[in-house]
CSV table of C-alpha atoms and ligand atoms in Angstrom, one decimal:
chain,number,residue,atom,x,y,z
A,1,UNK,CA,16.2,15.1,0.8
A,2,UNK,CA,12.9,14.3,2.3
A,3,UNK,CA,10.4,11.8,1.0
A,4,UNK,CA,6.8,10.7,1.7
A,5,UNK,CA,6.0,7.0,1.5
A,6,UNK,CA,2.4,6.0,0.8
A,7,UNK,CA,0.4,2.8,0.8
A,8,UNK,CA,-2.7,0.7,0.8
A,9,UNK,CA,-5.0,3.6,-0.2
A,10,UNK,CA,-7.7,1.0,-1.4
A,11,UNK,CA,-10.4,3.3,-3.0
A,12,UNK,CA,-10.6,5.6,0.2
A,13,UNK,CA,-10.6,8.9,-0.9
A,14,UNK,CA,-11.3,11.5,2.2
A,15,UNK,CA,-8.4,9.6,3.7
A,16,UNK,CA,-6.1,9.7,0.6
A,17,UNK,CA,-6.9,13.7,0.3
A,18,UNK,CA,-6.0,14.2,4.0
A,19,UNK,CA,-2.8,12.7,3.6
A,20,UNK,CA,-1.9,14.6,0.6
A,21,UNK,CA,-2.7,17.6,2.3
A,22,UNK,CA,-0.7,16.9,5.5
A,23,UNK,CA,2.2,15.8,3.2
A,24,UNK,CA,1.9,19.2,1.9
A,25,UNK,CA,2.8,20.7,5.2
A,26,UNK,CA,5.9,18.4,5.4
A,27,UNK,CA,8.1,20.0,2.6
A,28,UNK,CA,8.6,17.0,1.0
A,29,UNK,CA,10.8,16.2,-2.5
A,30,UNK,CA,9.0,13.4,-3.7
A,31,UNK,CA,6.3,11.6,-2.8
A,32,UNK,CA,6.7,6.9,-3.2
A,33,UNK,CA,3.3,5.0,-3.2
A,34,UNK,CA,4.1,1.4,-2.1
A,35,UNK,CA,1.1,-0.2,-4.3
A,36,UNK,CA,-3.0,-1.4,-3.1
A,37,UNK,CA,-4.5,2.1,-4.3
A,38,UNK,CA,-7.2,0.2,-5.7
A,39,UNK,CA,-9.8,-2.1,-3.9
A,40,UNK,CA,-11.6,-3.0,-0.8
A,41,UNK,CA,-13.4,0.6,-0.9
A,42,UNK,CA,-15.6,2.8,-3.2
A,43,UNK,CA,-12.8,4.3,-5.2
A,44,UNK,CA,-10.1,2.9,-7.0
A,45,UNK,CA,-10.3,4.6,-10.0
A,46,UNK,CA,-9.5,8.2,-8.3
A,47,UNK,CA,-6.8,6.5,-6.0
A,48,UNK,CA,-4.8,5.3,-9.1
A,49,UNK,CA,-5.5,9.0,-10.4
A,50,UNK,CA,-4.4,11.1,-7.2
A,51,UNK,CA,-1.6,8.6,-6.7
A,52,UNK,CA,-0.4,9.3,-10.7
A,53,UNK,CA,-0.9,12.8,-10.3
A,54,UNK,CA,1.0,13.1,-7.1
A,55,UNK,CA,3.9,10.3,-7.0
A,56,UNK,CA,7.1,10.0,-8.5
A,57,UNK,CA,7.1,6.3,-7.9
A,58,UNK,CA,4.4,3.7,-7.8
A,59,UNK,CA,5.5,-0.1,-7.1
A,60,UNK,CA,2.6,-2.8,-7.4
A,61,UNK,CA,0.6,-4.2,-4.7
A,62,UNK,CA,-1.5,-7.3,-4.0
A,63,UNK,CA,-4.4,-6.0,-5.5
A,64,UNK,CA,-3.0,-4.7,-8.7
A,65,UNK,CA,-1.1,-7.9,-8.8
A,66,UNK,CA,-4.5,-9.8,-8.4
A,67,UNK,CA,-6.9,-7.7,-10.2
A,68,UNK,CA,-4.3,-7.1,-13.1
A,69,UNK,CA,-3.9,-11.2,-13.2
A,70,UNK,CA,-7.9,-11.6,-13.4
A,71,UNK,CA,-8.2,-9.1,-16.2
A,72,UNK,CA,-5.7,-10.6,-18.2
A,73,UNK,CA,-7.8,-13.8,-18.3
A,74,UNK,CA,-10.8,-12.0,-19.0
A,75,UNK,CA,-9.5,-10.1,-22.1
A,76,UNK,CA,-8.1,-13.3,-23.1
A,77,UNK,CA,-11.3,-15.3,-23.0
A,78,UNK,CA,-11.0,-17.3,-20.6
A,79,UNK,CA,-13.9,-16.3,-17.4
A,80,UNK,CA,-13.5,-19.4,-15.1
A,81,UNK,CA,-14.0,-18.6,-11.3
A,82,UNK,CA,-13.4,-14.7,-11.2
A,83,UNK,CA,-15.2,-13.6,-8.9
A,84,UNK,CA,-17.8,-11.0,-9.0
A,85,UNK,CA,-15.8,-9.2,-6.4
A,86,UNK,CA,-13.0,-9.0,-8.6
A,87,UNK,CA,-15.5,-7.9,-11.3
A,88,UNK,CA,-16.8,-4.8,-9.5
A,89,UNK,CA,-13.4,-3.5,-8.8
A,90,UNK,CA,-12.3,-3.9,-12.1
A,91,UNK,CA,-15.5,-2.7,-13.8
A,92,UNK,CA,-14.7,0.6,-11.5
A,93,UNK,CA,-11.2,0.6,-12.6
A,94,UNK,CA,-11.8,0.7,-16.5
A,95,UNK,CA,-9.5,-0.7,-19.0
A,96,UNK,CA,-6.3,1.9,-19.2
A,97,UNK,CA,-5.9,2.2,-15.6
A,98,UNK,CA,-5.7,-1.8,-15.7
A,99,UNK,CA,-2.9,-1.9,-17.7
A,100,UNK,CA,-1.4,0.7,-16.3
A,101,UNK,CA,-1.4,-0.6,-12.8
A,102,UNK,CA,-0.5,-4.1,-14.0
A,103,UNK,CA,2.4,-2.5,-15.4
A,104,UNK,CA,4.1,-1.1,-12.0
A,105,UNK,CA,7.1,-2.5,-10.5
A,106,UNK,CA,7.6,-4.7,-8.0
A,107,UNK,CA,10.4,-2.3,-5.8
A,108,UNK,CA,12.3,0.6,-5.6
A,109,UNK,CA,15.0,1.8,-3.9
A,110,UNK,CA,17.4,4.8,-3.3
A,111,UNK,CA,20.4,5.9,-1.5
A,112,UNK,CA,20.8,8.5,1.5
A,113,UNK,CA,24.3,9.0,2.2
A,114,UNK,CA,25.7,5.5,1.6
A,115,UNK,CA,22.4,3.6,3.2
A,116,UNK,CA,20.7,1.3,0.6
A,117,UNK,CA,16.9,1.8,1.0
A,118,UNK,CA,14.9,-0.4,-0.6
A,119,UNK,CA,10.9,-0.6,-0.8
A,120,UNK,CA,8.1,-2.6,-2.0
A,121,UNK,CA,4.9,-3.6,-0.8
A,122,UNK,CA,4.9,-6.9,1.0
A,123,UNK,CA,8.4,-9.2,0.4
A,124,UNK,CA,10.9,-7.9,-2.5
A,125,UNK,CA,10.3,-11.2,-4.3
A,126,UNK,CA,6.9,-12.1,-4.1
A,127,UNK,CA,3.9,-11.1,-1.7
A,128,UNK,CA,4.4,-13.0,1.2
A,129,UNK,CA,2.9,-11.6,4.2
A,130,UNK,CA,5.3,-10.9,7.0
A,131,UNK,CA,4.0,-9.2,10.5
A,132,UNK,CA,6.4,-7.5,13.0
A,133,UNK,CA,6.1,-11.2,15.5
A,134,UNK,CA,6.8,-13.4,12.3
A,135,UNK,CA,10.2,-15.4,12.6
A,136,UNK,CA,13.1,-13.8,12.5
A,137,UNK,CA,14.3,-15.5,9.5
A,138,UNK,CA,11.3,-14.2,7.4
A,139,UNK,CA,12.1,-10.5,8.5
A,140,UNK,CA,15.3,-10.9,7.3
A,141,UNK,CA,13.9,-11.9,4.3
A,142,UNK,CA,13.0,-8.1,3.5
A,143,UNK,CA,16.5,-7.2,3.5
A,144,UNK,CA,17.1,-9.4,0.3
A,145,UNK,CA,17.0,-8.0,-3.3
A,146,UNK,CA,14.7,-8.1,-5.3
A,147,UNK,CA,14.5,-8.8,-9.3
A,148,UNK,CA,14.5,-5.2,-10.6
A,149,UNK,CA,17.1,-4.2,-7.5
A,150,UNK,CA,19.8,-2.5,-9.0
A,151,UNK,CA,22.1,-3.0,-6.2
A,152,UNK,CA,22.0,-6.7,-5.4
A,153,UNK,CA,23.4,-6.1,-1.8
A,154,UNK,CA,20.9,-6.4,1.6
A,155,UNK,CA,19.3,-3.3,2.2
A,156,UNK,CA,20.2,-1.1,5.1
A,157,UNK,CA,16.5,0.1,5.2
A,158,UNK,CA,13.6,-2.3,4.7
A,159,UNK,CA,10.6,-0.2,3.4
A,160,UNK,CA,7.2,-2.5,3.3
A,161,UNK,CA,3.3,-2.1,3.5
A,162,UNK,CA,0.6,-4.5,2.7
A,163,UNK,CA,-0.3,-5.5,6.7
A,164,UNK,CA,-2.1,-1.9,7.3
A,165,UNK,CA,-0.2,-1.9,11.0
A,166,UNK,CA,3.1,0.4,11.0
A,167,UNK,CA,6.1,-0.7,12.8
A,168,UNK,CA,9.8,-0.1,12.6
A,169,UNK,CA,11.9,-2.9,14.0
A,170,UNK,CA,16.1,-2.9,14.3
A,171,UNK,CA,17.4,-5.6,13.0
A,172,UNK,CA,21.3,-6.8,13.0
A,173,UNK,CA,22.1,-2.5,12.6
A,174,UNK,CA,19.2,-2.5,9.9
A,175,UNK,CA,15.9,-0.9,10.1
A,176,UNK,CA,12.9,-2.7,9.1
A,177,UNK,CA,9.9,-0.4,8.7
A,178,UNK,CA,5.9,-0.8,7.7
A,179,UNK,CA,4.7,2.2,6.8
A,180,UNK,CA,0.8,1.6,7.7
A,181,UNK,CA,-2.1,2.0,5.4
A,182,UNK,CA,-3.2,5.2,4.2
A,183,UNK,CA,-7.1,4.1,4.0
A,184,UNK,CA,-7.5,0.7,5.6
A,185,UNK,CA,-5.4,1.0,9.0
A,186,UNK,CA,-5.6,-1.8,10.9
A,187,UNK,CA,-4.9,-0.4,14.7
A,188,UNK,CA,-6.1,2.6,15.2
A,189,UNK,CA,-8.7,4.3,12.8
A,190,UNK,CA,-6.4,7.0,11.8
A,191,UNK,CA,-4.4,7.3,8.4
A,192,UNK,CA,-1.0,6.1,8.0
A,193,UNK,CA,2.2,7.4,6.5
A,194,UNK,CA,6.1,7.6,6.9
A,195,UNK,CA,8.4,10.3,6.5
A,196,UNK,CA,12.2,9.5,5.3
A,197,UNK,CA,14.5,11.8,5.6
A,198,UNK,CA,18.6,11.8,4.7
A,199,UNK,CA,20.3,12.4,8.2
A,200,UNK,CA,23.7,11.8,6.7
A,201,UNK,CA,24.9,9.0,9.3
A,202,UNK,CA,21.0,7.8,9.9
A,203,UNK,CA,18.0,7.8,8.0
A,204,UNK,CA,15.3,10.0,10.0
A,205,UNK,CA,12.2,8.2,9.8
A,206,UNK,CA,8.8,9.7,11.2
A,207,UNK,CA,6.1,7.8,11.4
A,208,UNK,CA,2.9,10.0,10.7
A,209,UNK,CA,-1.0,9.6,11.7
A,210,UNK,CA,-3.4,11.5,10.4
A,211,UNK,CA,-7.7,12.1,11.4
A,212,UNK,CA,-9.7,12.0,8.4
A,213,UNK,CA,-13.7,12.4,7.9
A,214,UNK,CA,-14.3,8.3,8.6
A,215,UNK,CA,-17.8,9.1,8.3
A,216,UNK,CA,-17.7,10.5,4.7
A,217,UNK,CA,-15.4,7.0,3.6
A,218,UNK,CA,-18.6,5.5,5.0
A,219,UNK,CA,-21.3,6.9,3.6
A,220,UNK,CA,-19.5,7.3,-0.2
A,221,UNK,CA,-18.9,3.1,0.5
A,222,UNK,CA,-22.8,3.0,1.1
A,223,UNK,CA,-23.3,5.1,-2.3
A,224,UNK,CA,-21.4,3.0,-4.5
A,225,UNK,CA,-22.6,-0.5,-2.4
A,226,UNK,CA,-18.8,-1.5,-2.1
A,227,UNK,CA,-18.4,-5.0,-2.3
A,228,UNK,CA,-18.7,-6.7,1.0
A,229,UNK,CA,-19.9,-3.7,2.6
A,230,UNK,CA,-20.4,-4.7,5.9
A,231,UNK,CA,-16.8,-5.6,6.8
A,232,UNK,CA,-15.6,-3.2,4.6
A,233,UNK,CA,-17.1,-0.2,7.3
A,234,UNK,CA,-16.6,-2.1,10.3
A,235,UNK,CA,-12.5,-1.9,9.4
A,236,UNK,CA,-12.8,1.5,8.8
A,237,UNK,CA,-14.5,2.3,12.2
A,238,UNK,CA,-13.2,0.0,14.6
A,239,UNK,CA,-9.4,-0.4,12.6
A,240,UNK,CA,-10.0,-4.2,13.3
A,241,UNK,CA,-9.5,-7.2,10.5
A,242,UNK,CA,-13.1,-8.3,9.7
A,243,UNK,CA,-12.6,-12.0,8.5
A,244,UNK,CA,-15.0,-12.4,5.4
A,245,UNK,CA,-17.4,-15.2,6.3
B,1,FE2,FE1,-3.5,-3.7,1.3
């Protein structure tokens, strides 16, 4: 069994369609999105698409979370301090694929041989943001279950997203790996996926980069004047966080 793990796609379609295609070439059996399709670039709306066509799981990100949370007020009347950012993304997104994303679940997980894999986009309770220097006590956080876990026992194999920086740490005999950001990395400009694959004793786990046509992602951002714009291009060129100011 072999299975592609995909995250942080945020509206970045030249990079989302590269990965498909690569994944292609990887015989895969299923394909696991680990949530943030939507946001940040052009086009949400045909990440959530690709990603529904494509995956056989979706968990929820921070920006489904956040958007979903927004729109909720919204259709319930109540407008106070949402932003216009959150406005345009939603506006892009329509009204079924907001439900539909706000619906996802928070983790997933599966067994390879007896190794309990478990995955979910930033923390399996929440979406506290752990890094690959952050204590050692939060790390180990990611190990725990989480409130849809079916097994309630620490995972052998951590499985997170959300920072846009892959990494894959050993911890006490268990693995601890960030599988990058499809279309916002955040260290080199080149998009980011994981491999898992059951090795019976081990769990085989490539780490993949992929090129993709940065400059179309650019100009399509430019086209559909992408909130925050600026920063929004400058990450996708130079891979580097862009604080908003
Ligand atoms: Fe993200």
């Amino acid at each position: 069994m072999k299975i592609a793990l995909i995250a942080d796609i945020h509206g970045n379609l030249p990079a989302m369609e590269a990965v498909l295609r690569d994944i292609e070439t990887q015989g895969v059996n299923r394909i696991i999105c680990l949530g943030d399709m939507v946001g940040k670039g052009p086009k949400s709306r045909a990440a959530i698409d690709l990603c529904r066509q494509n995956c056989d799981e979706i968990v929820i990100g921070n920006w489904e979370h956040g958007l979903f949370r927004d729109f909720a007020r919204l259709t319930g009347g109540d407008t106070r301090d949402i932003s216009e950012r959150a406005r345009w993304f939603m506006r892009e997104i329509g009204e079924e694929r907001m439900e539909y994303v706000g619906a996802l679940p928070h983790s997933t997980e599966f067994a390879f041989g007896g190794k309990l894999v478990r995955l979910f986009h930033a923390h399996p309770l929440n979406f506290n943001r752990y890094f690959p220097n952050s204590p050692l006590e939060q790390r180990m956080e990611l190990f725990g279950s989480a409130e849809s876990s079916e097994e309630k026992r620490a995972a052998d194999v951590a499985v997170y997203a959300d920072i846009h920086t892959p990494y894959i740490q050993t911890l006490s005999e268990r693995r601890l790996v960030n599988i990058g950001s499809v279309g916002n990395p955040l260290d080199i400009p080149r998009a980011s996926y994981v491999v898992v694959e059951d090795g019976g004793e081990e769990t085989d786990i490539q780490l993949v980069r992929v090129d993709y046509d940065i400059d179309r992602a650019v100009e399509l951002a430019w086209q559909c004047q992408t909130p925050d714009l600026e920063g929004y291009i400058t990450e996708l060129r130079t891979a580097k966080y862009f604080r908003r100011g």
